[in-house]
mmCIF file of C-alpha atoms in Angstrom:
data_model
loop_
_atom_site.group_PDB
_atom_site.id
_atom_site.type_symbol
_atom_site.label_atom_id
_atom_site.label_comp_id
_atom_site.label_asym_id
_atom_site.label_seq_id
_atom_site.Cartn_x
_atom_site.Cartn_y
_atom_site.Cartn_z
ATOM 1 C CA ALA A 802 14.471 13.653 -0.596
ATOM 2 C CA LEU A 803 11.940 11.080 -2.555
ATOM 3 C CA VAL A 804 11.428 9.459 0.704
ATOM 4 C CA GLU A 805 10.970 12.608 2.712
ATOM 5 C CA LEU A 806 8.510 13.832 -0.123
ATOM 6 C CA GLY A 807 6.474 10.557 0.433
ATOM 7 C CA ARG A 808 6.487 11.304 4.127
ATOM 8 C CA VAL A 809 5.015 14.849 3.922
ATOM 9 C CA HIS A 810 2.319 13.537 1.513
ATOM 10 C CA TYR A 811 1.642 10.796 4.029
ATOM 11 C CA ALA A 812 1.392 13.254 6.836
ATOM 12 C CA ASP A 813 -0.827 15.598 4.982
ATOM 13 C CA GLY A 814 -3.445 12.902 4.126
ATOM 14 C CA GLU A 815 -2.378 12.843 0.381
ATOM 15 C CA TYR A 816 -2.482 8.975 0.145
ATOM 16 C CA GLU A 817 -2.671 8.604 -3.624
ATOM 17 C CA ARG A 818 0.508 10.852 -3.893
ATOM 18 C CA ALA A 819 2.264 9.045 -1.072
ATOM 19 C CA ILE A 820 1.707 5.684 -2.728
ATOM 20 C CA GLU A 821 3.209 7.032 -5.992
ATOM 21 C CA VAL A 822 6.272 8.173 -4.182
ATOM 22 C CA PHE A 823 6.698 5.300 -2.013
ATOM 23 C CA GLU A 824 6.328 2.994 -4.997
ATOM 24 C CA GLU A 825 9.101 4.801 -6.788
ATOM 25 C CA ALA A 826 11.321 4.765 -3.906
ATOM 26 C CA ARG A 827 10.818 1.174 -3.110
ATOM 27 C CA ALA A 828 11.677 0.259 -6.794
ATOM 28 C CA ARG A 829 14.701 2.714 -6.723
ATOM 29 C CA PHE A 830 16.378 1.902 -3.398
ATOM 30 C CA THR A 831 16.028 -1.634 -2.741
ATOM 31 C CA GLY A 832 19.501 -1.608 -1.123
ATOM 32 C CA ASP A 833 18.579 1.348 1.094
ATOM 33 C CA PRO A 834 18.661 0.661 5.026
ATOM 34 C CA ARG A 835 15.475 2.358 5.243
ATOM 35 C CA VAL A 836 13.794 -0.027 2.743
ATOM 36 C CA LEU A 837 11.657 -1.541 5.542
ATOM 37 C CA GLU A 838 10.376 1.921 6.489
ATOM 38 C CA ILE A 839 9.436 2.461 2.946
ATOM 39 C CA ARG A 840 7.691 -0.853 2.587
ATOM 40 C CA PHE A 841 5.706 -0.253 5.659
ATOM 41 C CA MET A 842 4.682 3.208 5.119
ATOM 42 C CA LEU A 843 3.743 2.195 1.393
ATOM 43 C CA ALA A 844 1.577 -0.616 2.909
ATOM 44 C CA ASP A 845 -0.014 2.027 5.355
ATOM 45 C CA ALA A 846 -0.614 4.400 2.729
ATOM 46 C CA TYR A 847 -2.648 1.802 0.745
ATOM 47 C CA ARG A 848 -4.611 1.030 3.884
ATOM 48 C CA LEU A 849 -5.452 4.799 4.588
ATOM 49 C CA SER A 850 -6.266 5.239 0.894
ATOM 50 C CA ALA A 851 -8.689 2.472 1.126
ATOM 51 C CA GLN A 852 -10.426 4.066 4.052
ATOM 52 C CA ALA A 853 -10.516 7.585 2.696
ATOM 53 C CA ILE A 854 -12.164 5.909 -0.554
ATOM 54 C CA ALA A 855 -14.606 4.116 1.620
ATOM 55 C CA ASP A 856 -15.570 7.206 3.513
ATOM 56 C CA LYS A 857 -16.082 8.928 0.183
ATOM 57 C CA ILE A 858 -18.510 6.182 -1.074
ATOM 58 C CA ALA A 859 -20.333 6.514 2.358
ATOM 59 C CA GLY A 860 -20.384 10.303 2.251
ATOM 60 C CA GLU A 861 -21.280 11.104 -1.251
ATOM 61 C CA ALA A 862 -24.157 10.407 -3.937
ATOM 62 C CA MET A 863 -22.638 9.093 -6.935
ATOM 63 C CA PRO A 864 -23.531 6.950 -9.985
ATOM 64 C CA GLY A 865 -23.720 3.182 -9.744
ATOM 65 C CA SER A 866 -20.752 2.685 -12.051
ATOM 66 C CA GLU A 867 -18.535 5.136 -10.060
ATOM 67 C CA ARG A 868 -19.391 3.510 -6.986
ATOM 68 C CA ARG A 869 -18.420 0.032 -8.131
ATOM 69 C CA ARG A 870 -15.335 1.428 -9.473
ATOM 70 C CA LEU A 871 -14.184 3.057 -6.108
ATOM 71 C CA GLU A 872 -15.424 -0.170 -4.451
ATOM 72 C CA ALA A 873 -13.111 -2.083 -6.671
ATOM 73 C CA LEU A 874 -10.309 0.111 -5.973
ATOM 74 C CA ALA A 875 -10.573 0.220 -2.123
ATOM 75 C CA ARG A 876 -10.654 -3.526 -2.246
ATOM 76 C CA GLU A 877 -7.431 -3.601 -4.498
ATOM 77 C CA ARG A 878 -5.603 -1.145 -1.882
ATOM 78 C CA ARG A 879 -6.510 -3.172 1.093
ATOM 79 C CA LEU A 880 -5.185 -6.212 -0.539
ATOM 80 C CA ALA A 881 -1.997 -4.446 -1.426
ATOM 81 C CA ALA A 882 -1.601 -3.127 2.148
ATOM 82 C CA MET A 883 -2.009 -6.750 3.565
ATOM 83 C CA ALA A 884 0.597 -7.993 1.143
ATOM 84 C CA GLY A 885 2.829 -5.055 2.296
ATOM 85 C CA TYR A 886 2.425 -5.602 5.976
ATOM 86 C CA GLU A 887 3.020 -9.283 5.400
ATOM 87 C CA GLN A 888 6.281 -8.803 3.725
ATOM 88 C CA VAL A 889 7.453 -6.180 6.373
ATOM 89 C CA ARG A 890 6.575 -8.551 9.296
ATOM 90 C CA GLY A 891 8.363 -11.393 7.683
ATOM 91 C CA GLN A 892 11.534 -9.322 7.275
ATOM 92 C CA ILE A 893 11.454 -7.859 10.588
ATOM 93 C CA GLU A 894 10.857 -11.271 12.236
ATOM 94 C CA GLN A 895 14.046 -12.454 10.535
ATOM 95 C CA ILE A 896 16.123 -9.931 12.484
ATOM 96 C CA ASP A 897 17.403 -10.798 15.821
ATOM 97 C CA PRO A 898 15.008 -9.097 18.422
ATOM 98 C CA ARG A 899 18.114 -7.693 20.152
ATOM 99 C CA GLN A 900 18.987 -5.795 17.140
ATOM 100 C CA ARG A 901 15.646 -4.520 15.983
ATOM 101 C CA THR A 902 15.188 -0.649 16.405
ATOM 102 C CA ALA A 903 12.628 0.969 18.242
ATOM 103 C CA LEU A 904 10.722 1.734 14.981
ATOM 104 C CA GLN A 905 10.997 -1.841 13.650
ATOM 105 C CA ARG A 906 9.524 -3.164 16.768
ATOM 106 C CA ILE A 907 6.356 -0.580 16.408
ATOM 107 C CA GLN A 908 6.262 -1.454 12.723
ATOM 108 C CA LEU A 909 6.117 -5.264 13.539
ATOM 109 C CA ARG A 910 3.491 -4.801 16.082
ATOM 110 C CA ASN A 911 1.409 -2.664 13.967
ATOM 111 C CA SER A 912 1.651 -4.991 10.786
ATOM 112 C CA TYR A 913 -0.123 -7.759 13.038
ATOM 113 C CA PHE A 914 -3.161 -5.537 13.887
ATOM 114 C CA PHE A 915 -3.445 -3.669 10.601
ATOM 115 C CA MET A 916 -3.576 -7.155 8.887
ATOM 116 C CA GLY A 917 -6.589 -7.744 10.745
ATOM 117 C CA ASP A 918 -8.150 -4.158 10.079
ATOM 118 C CA CYS A 919 -7.860 -4.660 6.390
ATOM 119 C CA ALA A 920 -9.383 -8.217 6.440
ATOM 120 C CA PHE A 921 -12.295 -6.601 8.532
ATOM 121 C CA ASP A 922 -12.659 -4.110 6.191
ATOM 122 C CA LEU A 923 -12.566 -6.506 3.268
ATOM 123 C CA GLY A 924 -15.751 -8.259 5.020
ATOM 124 C CA ASP A 925 -13.620 -11.427 5.522
ATOM 125 C CA TYR A 926 -14.530 -11.736 9.124
ATOM 126 C CA ALA A 927 -12.931 -15.272 9.646
ATOM 127 C CA ALA A 928 -9.568 -14.186 8.562
ATOM 128 C CA ALA A 929 -9.845 -10.847 10.742
ATOM 129 C CA ILE A 930 -10.484 -13.027 13.745
ATOM 130 C CA LEU A 931 -7.415 -15.151 12.984
ATOM 131 C CA HIS A 932 -5.330 -12.095 12.440
ATOM 132 C CA TYR A 933 -6.259 -10.307 15.489
ATOM 133 C CA ASP A 934 -6.085 -13.633 17.504
ATOM 134 C CA ARG A 935 -2.435 -13.737 16.455
ATOM 135 C CA ALA A 936 -1.769 -10.060 17.268
ATOM 136 C CA ARG A 937 -3.419 -10.708 20.748
ATOM 137 C CA GLU A 938 -1.153 -13.751 21.287
ATOM 138 C CA ARG A 939 1.806 -11.964 20.168
ATOM 139 C CA TYR A 940 1.285 -9.132 22.127
ATOM 140 C CA PRO A 941 -0.585 -10.414 25.440
ATOM 141 C CA GLU A 942 0.255 -7.524 27.615
ATOM 142 C CA ASP A 943 0.350 -4.696 25.301
ATOM 143 C CA PRO A 944 -2.443 -2.281 25.579
ATOM 144 C CA ALA A 945 -2.610 -2.401 21.782
ATOM 145 C CA SER A 946 -3.944 -5.960 22.119
ATOM 146 C CA LEU A 947 -7.287 -4.182 23.306
ATOM 147 C CA VAL A 948 -8.012 -3.130 19.838
ATOM 148 C CA ALA A 949 -7.803 -6.903 18.512
ATOM 149 C CA MET A 950 -10.064 -7.695 21.386
ATOM 150 C CA VAL A 951 -12.613 -5.384 20.431
ATOM 151 C CA GLN A 952 -12.394 -6.094 16.571
ATOM 152 C CA ILE A 953 -12.795 -9.816 17.398
ATOM 153 C CA VAL A 954 -16.130 -8.834 19.047
ATOM 154 C CA ASN A 955 -17.115 -6.827 15.991
ATOM 155 C CA ALA A 956 -16.224 -9.654 13.671
ATOM 156 C CA HIS A 957 -18.211 -12.019 15.620
ATOM 157 C CA ILE A 958 -21.399 -9.811 15.586
ATOM 158 C CA GLU A 959 -20.874 -9.284 11.672
ATOM 159 C CA GLU A 960 -20.895 -13.156 11.289
ATOM 160 C CA GLY A 961 -24.120 -13.175 13.588
ATOM 161 C CA ASP A 962 -22.489 -15.172 16.326
ATOM 162 C CA MET A 963 -23.619 -13.247 19.383
ATOM 163 C CA GLY A 964 -22.612 -15.910 21.799
ATOM 164 C CA ARG A 965 -18.805 -15.657 21.095
ATOM 165 C CA ALA A 966 -19.305 -11.853 20.773
ATOM 166 C CA ARG A 967 -20.428 -11.581 24.254
ATOM 167 C CA THR A 968 -17.703 -13.742 25.672
ATOM 168 C CA ALA A 969 -14.978 -11.881 23.425
ATOM 169 C CA ASN A 970 -16.489 -8.671 24.819
ATOM 170 C CA GLU A 971 -16.343 -9.445 28.415
ATOM 171 C CA ARG A 972 -12.736 -10.714 28.019
ATOM 172 C CA ALA A 973 -11.978 -7.331 26.246
ATOM 173 C CA ARG A 974 -13.624 -5.478 29.217
ATOM 174 C CA ARG A 975 -11.624 -7.227 31.927
ATOM 175 C CA PHE A 976 -8.309 -6.598 29.706
ATOM 176 C CA TYR A 977 -9.359 -2.740 29.577
ATOM 177 C CA GLU A 978 -9.925 -2.492 33.202
ATOM 178 C CA SER A 979 -6.632 -4.044 34.132
ATOM 179 C CA LEU A 980 -4.780 -1.206 31.988
ATOM 180 C CA PRO A 981 -3.352 1.704 33.883
ATOM 181 C CA GLU A 982 -4.574 5.143 32.639
ATOM 182 C CA GLU A 983 -1.130 6.367 31.434
ATOM 183 C CA VAL A 984 -0.955 3.608 28.777
ATOM 184 C CA TRP A 985 -3.204 5.724 26.577
ATOM 185 C CA ASP A 986 -0.672 8.564 26.385
ATOM 186 C CA ASP A 987 1.412 6.349 23.920
ATOM 187 C CA PRO A 988 0.903 8.012 20.357
ATOM 188 C CA SER A 989 2.234 4.778 18.692
ATOM 189 C CA LEU A 990 -0.828 2.729 19.756
ATOM 190 C CA PRO A 991 -2.700 1.532 16.599
ATOM 191 C CA MET A 992 -6.103 2.790 17.751
ATOM 192 C CA GLY A 993 -8.203 5.636 17.433
ATOM 193 C CA ARG A 994 -11.938 7.035 17.875
ATOM 194 C CA ARG A 995 -13.030 4.605 15.174
ATOM 195 C CA ASP A 996 -11.911 1.730 17.343
ATOM 196 C CA TRP A 997 -13.672 2.891 20.367
ATOM 197 C CA GLU A 998 -16.852 3.905 18.385
ATOM 198 C CA ARG A 999 -17.074 0.335 17.143
ATOM 199 C CA TRP A 1000 -16.612 -1.037 20.576
ATOM 200 C CA LEU A 1001 -19.385 0.910 21.971
ATOM 201 C CA GLU A 1002 -21.704 0.085 19.365
ATOM 202 C CA SER A 1003 -20.717 -3.443 19.635
ATOM 203 C CA SER A 1004 -21.565 -3.439 23.339
ATOM 204 C CA SER A 1005 -24.841 -1.756 22.761
ATOM 205 C CA ARG A 1006 -25.821 -4.234 19.960
ATOM 206 C CA LEU A 1007 -24.865 -7.013 22.264
ATOM 207 C CA TYR A 1008 -26.982 -5.929 25.202
ATOM 208 C CA GLU A 1009 -29.903 -5.156 22.804
ATOM 209 C CA VAL A 1010 -29.719 -8.442 21.512
ATOM 210 C CA SER A 1011 -29.394 -9.989 25.178
ATOM 211 C CA ALA A 1012 -32.394 -8.037 26.281
ATOM 212 C CA ALA A 1013 -34.619 -8.880 23.518
ATOM 213 C CA PRO A 1014 -37.605 -11.050 24.477
ATOM 214 C CA THR A 1015 -37.348 -14.602 23.038
ATOM 215 C CA ASP A 1016 -40.411 -16.790 21.853
#
């Protein structure tokens, strides 16, 4: 019942409450066969809570002290999410691949990608590139790898390395064009509107820079 309650809060976008419930479940049910699922959902609740806090900071006027408090809280939750994903990834990789459940395979894959997302949102672009590269290398034919490729472009742009960004962007476009249309029907892909908006923005910025006159 406690785990189900956490799922309800998670599904409703009530990440603060989901964190509380999943933390309690993780502490109480260490021997439960669903412990990996609990740990993954807890990590994900931390990540999504951090994003909700970031959206609040961006969308609301507030005193500087409150902004700093929320920024620190978002950072703390992203770090907690990364630690959780890393733990889940390590535990699942110890399971014989032939014995992993479909859910565990999805959780393993998404842990790779979400580690990169957290590092990116923390502003650690070198670490983000490292995590996205690992995800891309681990899942070279998975359509979810497009997200890693796109985020590598964004990370290079944030670092000001437009040459590498353009190279990475062309690689992402080639991979995208190689994918059949039906792959996007998979609801388990770790991608969404925000990822595509970032890619479009990155491409626009890349070509603006390329077209800019030089002295």
